[in-house]
Short mmCIF file of C-alpha atoms in Angstrom, two decimals:
data_model
loop_
_atom_site.label_atom_id
_atom_site.label_comp_id
_atom_site.label_asym_id
_atom_site.label_seq_id
_atom_site.Cartn_x
_atom_site.Cartn_y
_atom_site.Cartn_z
CA MET A 27 -16.49 -8.55 -32.98
CA SER A 28 -16.18 -8.61 -29.24
CA ASP A 29 -17.01 -5.20 -27.76
CA LEU A 30 -14.50 -5.88 -24.87
CA LYS A 31 -11.70 -7.01 -27.13
CA ALA A 32 -12.33 -4.08 -29.51
CA ALA A 33 -12.37 -1.63 -26.73
CA ARG A 34 -9.04 -2.93 -25.37
CA TYR A 35 -7.31 -2.96 -28.79
CA VAL A 36 -8.50 0.51 -29.72
CA THR A 37 -7.74 2.21 -26.49
CA VAL A 38 -4.24 0.71 -26.35
CA LEU A 39 -3.55 1.84 -29.90
CA ALA A 40 -4.82 5.40 -29.09
CA GLU A 41 -2.36 5.47 -26.08
CA GLN A 42 0.59 3.98 -27.85
CA LYS A 43 -0.02 5.82 -31.11
CA THR A 44 1.86 3.19 -33.19
CA ILE A 45 0.83 -0.33 -34.28
CA ARG A 46 4.18 -1.82 -33.11
CA GLY A 47 3.91 -0.15 -29.68
CA ALA A 48 0.33 -1.21 -29.24
CA ALA A 49 0.96 -4.72 -30.38
CA GLU A 50 3.88 -5.17 -27.86
CA ALA A 51 1.59 -3.88 -25.07
CA LEU A 52 -1.21 -6.37 -26.18
CA TYR A 53 1.24 -9.31 -26.66
CA ILE A 54 0.02 -9.82 -30.31
CA SER A 55 1.92 -9.31 -33.67
CA PRO A 56 1.72 -5.99 -35.41
CA SER A 57 0.15 -7.55 -38.46
CA ALA A 58 -2.70 -9.16 -36.36
CA LEU A 59 -3.53 -5.87 -34.70
CA SER A 60 -3.42 -3.94 -38.00
CA MET A 61 -5.75 -6.42 -39.55
CA TYR A 62 -8.12 -6.32 -36.55
CA ILE A 63 -8.34 -2.54 -36.71
CA ARG A 64 -9.05 -2.61 -40.41
CA LYS A 65 -11.83 -5.23 -39.98
CA LEU A 66 -13.40 -3.23 -37.17
CA GLU A 67 -13.37 0.00 -39.20
CA GLN A 68 -15.07 -2.03 -42.17
CA GLU A 69 -17.68 -3.36 -39.80
CA LEU A 70 -18.46 0.05 -38.37
CA GLY A 71 -18.27 1.68 -41.84
CA ALA A 72 -16.18 4.50 -40.29
CA PRO A 73 -12.54 5.31 -39.96
CA LEU A 74 -11.28 5.31 -36.39
CA PHE A 75 -7.77 6.53 -37.03
CA VAL A 76 -5.82 8.57 -39.46
CA ARG A 77 -2.57 6.89 -40.58
CA ASP A 78 0.38 9.39 -40.74
CA GLN A 79 3.44 7.25 -41.62
CA LYS A 80 3.76 5.06 -38.47
CA ASN A 81 1.51 7.21 -36.20
CA PHE A 82 -2.26 6.50 -35.63
CA THR A 83 -4.30 9.55 -34.70
CA PRO A 84 -7.97 9.15 -33.76
CA THR A 85 -10.64 10.62 -36.12
CA GLN A 86 -13.54 12.63 -34.63
CA ILE A 87 -15.70 9.48 -34.71
CA GLY A 88 -12.67 7.58 -33.42
CA GLU A 89 -12.50 9.80 -30.42
CA ALA A 90 -16.18 8.97 -29.76
CA TYR A 91 -15.57 5.22 -30.03
CA ILE A 92 -12.54 5.51 -27.69
CA ARG A 93 -14.78 7.28 -25.02
CA ARG A 94 -17.14 4.48 -25.40
CA SER A 95 -14.44 1.89 -25.20
CA TYR A 96 -13.14 3.24 -21.88
CA LYS A 97 -16.58 3.01 -20.39
CA ILE A 98 -16.90 -0.59 -21.45
CA LEU A 99 -13.48 -1.46 -19.87
CA ALA A 100 -14.44 0.33 -16.60
CA VAL A 101 -17.75 -1.59 -16.35
CA ASP A 102 -16.04 -4.87 -17.13
CA GLN A 103 -13.35 -4.18 -14.49
CA GLU A 104 -15.96 -3.24 -11.95
CA PHE A 105 -17.66 -6.65 -12.64
CA MET A 106 -14.45 -8.58 -12.49
CA ASP A 107 -13.69 -7.05 -9.07
CA GLU A 108 -17.20 -8.00 -7.78
CA LEU A 109 -16.72 -11.50 -9.20
CA ALA A 110 -13.39 -11.89 -7.43
CA LEU A 111 -14.86 -10.74 -4.22
CA TRP A 112 -17.80 -13.10 -4.53
CA ARG A 113 -15.51 -16.12 -5.20
CA ARG A 114 -13.44 -15.31 -2.20
CA ARG A 115 -16.54 -15.09 -0.02
CA GLU A 116 -18.00 -18.37 -1.40
CA THR A 117 -14.81 -20.23 -0.90
CA ARG A 118 -14.13 -18.49 2.47
CA GLN A 119 -10.90 -16.98 1.31
CA ILE A 120 -9.74 -13.64 3.06
CA SER A 121 -6.96 -11.62 1.58
CA ILE A 122 -5.00 -9.17 3.78
CA GLY A 123 -2.65 -6.52 2.66
CA ILE A 124 0.35 -5.66 4.89
CA TYR A 125 3.22 -3.25 4.61
CA ARG A 126 6.15 -4.97 2.97
CA ARG A 127 8.42 -4.34 5.98
CA ARG A 128 5.67 -5.44 8.43
CA GLY A 129 5.00 -8.67 6.49
CA ILE A 130 8.62 -9.76 6.52
CA SER A 131 8.61 -9.59 10.29
CA PHE A 132 5.34 -11.35 11.33
CA MET A 133 3.36 -12.71 8.47
CA VAL A 134 4.49 -16.31 9.11
CA PRO A 135 3.54 -16.54 12.80
CA LEU A 136 0.27 -14.73 11.89
CA MET A 137 -0.59 -17.27 9.29
CA LYS A 138 0.18 -20.04 11.74
CA ALA A 139 -2.05 -18.44 14.40
CA LEU A 140 -5.00 -17.89 12.07
CA GLU A 141 -4.79 -21.53 10.69
CA GLU A 142 -5.18 -22.77 14.36
CA MET A 143 -7.86 -20.19 15.32
CA VAL A 144 -9.95 -20.01 12.15
CA PRO A 145 -9.48 -23.34 10.31
CA ASP A 146 -12.46 -23.00 8.01
CA VAL A 147 -11.15 -19.81 6.45
CA GLN A 148 -8.15 -19.55 4.09
CA PHE A 149 -6.09 -16.44 4.67
CA THR A 150 -3.78 -15.11 1.96
CA PHE A 151 -1.54 -12.10 2.23
CA ARG A 152 -0.31 -9.45 -0.22
CA LEU A 153 2.83 -7.30 0.72
CA GLY A 154 3.16 -3.82 -0.77
CA SER A 155 3.65 -0.12 -0.16
CA VAL A 156 0.73 2.01 1.26
CA LYS A 157 -0.11 3.27 -2.21
CA GLU A 158 -0.09 -0.22 -3.74
CA LEU A 159 -2.21 -1.77 -1.04
CA GLU A 160 -4.79 1.11 -1.19
CA GLN A 161 -5.19 0.56 -5.00
CA LEU A 162 -5.70 -3.24 -4.32
CA LEU A 163 -8.22 -2.64 -1.62
CA TYR A 164 -10.16 -0.12 -3.79
CA GLY A 165 -10.12 -2.56 -6.74
CA ARG A 166 -11.42 -5.31 -4.32
CA GLN A 167 -8.43 -7.47 -5.00
CA ILE A 168 -7.83 -7.69 -1.25
CA ASP A 169 -10.28 -7.56 1.65
CA TYR A 170 -8.32 -5.72 4.38
CA ILE A 171 -5.30 -3.66 4.97
CA LEU A 172 -3.42 -3.68 8.25
CA ILE A 173 -2.58 -0.04 8.58
CA THR A 174 -1.63 2.71 11.08
CA HIS A 175 -3.37 5.66 9.53
CA ARG A 176 -6.42 6.69 7.56
CA LEU A 177 -6.37 6.47 3.81
CA GLN A 178 -7.61 9.11 1.36
CA ASN A 179 -10.53 7.18 0.22
CA PRO A 180 -13.60 8.17 2.33
CA ASP A 181 -15.39 4.92 1.42
CA PHE A 182 -12.96 2.74 3.71
CA THR A 183 -14.00 1.79 7.12
CA TYR A 184 -11.64 0.97 9.98
CA GLN A 185 -11.56 -1.69 12.76
CA PHE A 186 -9.24 -0.88 15.58
CA VAL A 187 -6.77 -3.71 16.29
CA CYS A 188 -4.20 -2.51 18.86
CA GLY A 189 -1.93 0.35 19.87
CA ASP A 190 1.72 0.99 19.26
CA ARG A 191 4.31 3.63 20.20
CA LEU A 192 6.18 6.26 18.25
CA LEU A 193 9.95 6.09 18.98
CA LEU A 194 13.18 7.70 17.87
CA ALA A 195 15.86 5.40 16.53
CA CYS A 196 19.21 7.03 17.46
CA PRO A 197 22.94 6.37 17.37
CA ALA A 198 24.08 4.49 20.40
CA SER A 199 26.63 7.21 20.98
CA TRP A 200 23.67 9.50 22.06
CA GLN A 201 23.26 7.56 25.21
CA ASP A 202 24.42 10.54 27.30
CA ARG A 203 21.45 12.59 25.95
CA THR A 204 18.91 10.08 27.28
CA GLU A 205 17.08 10.05 30.61
CA VAL A 206 14.66 7.54 32.29
CA SER A 207 10.91 8.42 32.33
CA PRO A 208 9.33 9.60 35.55
CA ASP A 209 7.70 6.13 36.01
CA GLY A 210 11.08 4.37 35.36
CA THR A 211 9.59 2.28 32.47
CA ARG A 212 11.10 3.89 29.42
CA ILE A 213 14.20 5.52 28.00
CA LEU A 214 13.50 9.16 26.95
CA LEU A 215 15.47 11.24 24.41
CA PRO A 216 13.41 14.55 24.44
CA ILE A 217 13.10 15.83 21.03
CA GLU A 218 14.37 19.22 22.32
CA LYS A 219 17.78 17.62 22.79
CA VAL A 220 17.98 16.91 19.07
CA SER A 221 18.72 19.51 16.51
CA ALA A 222 16.40 19.78 13.52
CA ASP A 223 19.20 18.96 11.01
CA GLN A 224 19.76 15.56 12.78
CA ILE A 225 16.35 14.32 12.15
CA LEU A 226 16.02 12.19 9.02
CA MET A 227 12.31 12.52 7.86
CA PRO A 228 10.67 9.58 6.14
CA GLY A 229 9.21 9.94 2.72
CA VAL A 230 5.67 11.32 2.54
CA HIS A 231 4.33 7.93 1.28
CA GLN A 232 5.72 5.99 4.23
CA SER A 233 3.32 4.89 6.80
CA ILE A 234 5.33 6.57 9.59
CA TYR A 235 5.30 10.06 7.92
CA PRO A 236 2.00 11.45 9.29
CA PHE A 237 2.98 10.58 12.81
CA ALA A 238 6.41 12.04 12.48
CA ALA A 239 5.09 15.18 10.81
CA HIS A 240 2.32 15.69 13.32
CA PHE A 241 4.78 15.13 16.32
CA LEU A 242 7.36 17.62 15.07
CA GLU A 243 4.74 20.26 14.17
CA SER A 244 3.17 20.01 17.65
CA HIS A 245 6.72 20.64 19.09
CA GLY A 246 7.42 23.61 16.72
CA ILE A 247 10.33 21.82 14.98
CA HIS A 248 10.99 22.53 11.32
CA ASN A 249 13.72 22.36 8.65
CA THR A 250 14.48 18.71 9.32
CA ARG A 251 16.51 16.70 6.77
CA GLN A 252 14.59 14.77 4.00
CA SER A 253 15.87 11.29 3.86
CA PRO A 254 17.11 10.47 0.30
CA THR A 255 15.20 7.03 0.26
CA SER A 256 12.07 5.65 1.47
CA ASN A 257 13.59 2.36 2.51
CA MET A 258 13.46 1.86 6.42
CA GLU A 259 16.48 -0.56 6.35
CA ILE A 260 18.68 2.18 4.86
CA HIS A 261 17.21 4.71 7.45
CA MET A 262 18.31 2.42 10.22
CA GLN A 263 21.75 1.79 8.60
CA SER A 264 22.11 5.68 8.45
CA VAL A 265 21.32 5.98 12.11
CA ALA A 266 23.89 3.32 13.00
CA ALA A 267 26.41 5.21 10.97
CA GLU A 268 25.66 8.26 13.12
CA LEU A 269 24.13 10.25 10.20
CA GLY A 270 21.18 11.33 12.36
CA CYS A 271 18.05 9.79 13.98
CA CYS A 272 14.70 8.71 12.51
CA PHE A 273 11.25 7.78 13.71
CA THR A 274 9.92 4.27 13.95
CA LEU A 275 7.36 2.29 15.89
CA ALA A 276 8.07 0.05 19.03
CA SER A 277 6.81 -3.01 17.25
CA TYR A 278 9.37 -2.58 14.54
CA ILE A 279 12.38 -2.94 16.98
CA PRO A 280 12.83 -6.68 16.45
CA THR A 281 12.89 -6.14 12.71
CA PHE A 282 16.13 -4.09 13.02
CA SER A 283 17.73 -6.10 15.77
CA HIS A 284 20.36 -7.32 13.30
CA ILE A 285 21.73 -3.69 12.85
CA PRO A 286 24.21 -2.89 15.87
CA GLY A 287 24.69 0.65 17.29
CA ILE A 288 20.99 1.72 17.51
CA LEU A 289 19.29 3.14 20.53
CA PHE A 290 15.50 3.31 20.64
CA ALA A 291 13.91 5.98 22.91
CA SER A 292 10.60 7.91 23.41
CA PRO A 293 10.80 11.38 22.09
CA ALA A 294 8.59 12.90 24.84
CA VAL A 295 7.49 12.07 28.34
CA LYS A 296 3.95 11.71 27.12
CA GLU A 297 3.77 8.54 25.05
CA GLU A 298 2.95 9.17 21.36
CA LEU A 299 0.43 6.43 20.62
CA VAL A 300 -0.30 5.01 17.17
CA SER A 301 -3.25 2.73 16.33
CA TRP A 302 -3.13 -0.33 14.10
CA SER A 303 -6.41 -0.84 12.32
CA LEU A 304 -7.98 -3.16 9.54
CA ALA A 305 -9.19 -0.94 6.69
CA SER A 306 -11.84 -2.40 4.38
CA LEU A 307 -14.50 -1.44 1.85
CA ALA A 308 -17.03 -3.79 3.32
CA SER A 309 -15.98 -6.37 5.82
CA PRO A 310 -16.45 -9.89 4.41
CA LEU A 311 -16.07 -11.51 7.74
CA GLU A 312 -18.87 -11.96 10.25
CA THR A 313 -18.36 -10.24 13.65
CA SER A 314 -17.10 -13.39 15.46
CA ARG A 315 -14.41 -14.27 12.87
CA LEU A 316 -13.40 -10.59 12.49
CA SER A 317 -12.93 -10.49 16.33
CA ILE A 318 -10.61 -13.66 16.02
CA LEU A 319 -8.56 -12.09 13.27
CA LYS A 320 -8.06 -8.81 15.35
CA THR A 321 -7.13 -10.90 18.37
CA ALA A 322 -4.52 -12.88 16.34
CA ILE A 323 -2.98 -9.70 14.86
CA HIS A 324 -3.06 -7.99 18.22
CA SER A 325 -1.17 -10.94 19.86
CA GLN A 326 1.57 -10.88 17.15
CA ILE A 327 2.13 -7.17 17.32
CA ALA A 328 2.05 -7.19 21.19
CA GLN A 329 4.81 -9.71 21.15
CA MET A 330 7.12 -7.48 19.21
CA ILE A 331 6.68 -4.39 21.48
CA PRO A 332 9.34 -4.30 24.24
#
């Protein structure tokens, strides 16, 4: 019997504990799975599971087989990830992960720019949350993530692309609290003019969270309101409904232009800068093409910053 197939079937059965549940997870019939497990046990000459009515509990030797099976599956997955990476490099395919909200706003013009600037490389894009994209990058299913903060995995490296600005999105009715920056180029709403309970904090998994948290901590502001959702669209709708204010980036302003009644302002005289970078495990692009990729992304983000 195939070690890989046996490993998959046995581990799923151990996790699901019933033939029916495991069969559904494996997309095969319960009778086929039951027959496979019996034949595997006969081939090994050892019982892997104790049958207790409908439940399957691993025996002592079954536990050992399951541990071996997980190792086999891990090695196979590692190889498949390496194979996928090799295929992309051989066919000059580069996959980039982008925050779902960011991708909606500028993925199409970026694709067009890259097609013109690097015609011999095929770029594909994956949209997702920070956590989803990090898992894809670690599994080598994508080559880069366009990101604004460092990820937890210490193996990732970062290529700076461009800068951005941290802003407050406020109800338009707060206009009387604003002032003009000393250089006359920006609208300011000093964070000191906003009470803590008026600030809607993003979810901890949102890309804006570490910047908002660091800014508030540096200004000694605590006891803010936790937003009930991690959806930025709902955050902005809440601001327009005068339920409070929230943090965003300057390059996101065009994304929310369809929502009336929102004022964007800098929360401090000194600009709070945010860096956009390309995170990767091992850059599959040579220096010249990576430079072109960064230039194209920089150009698209710069066009969105007022």
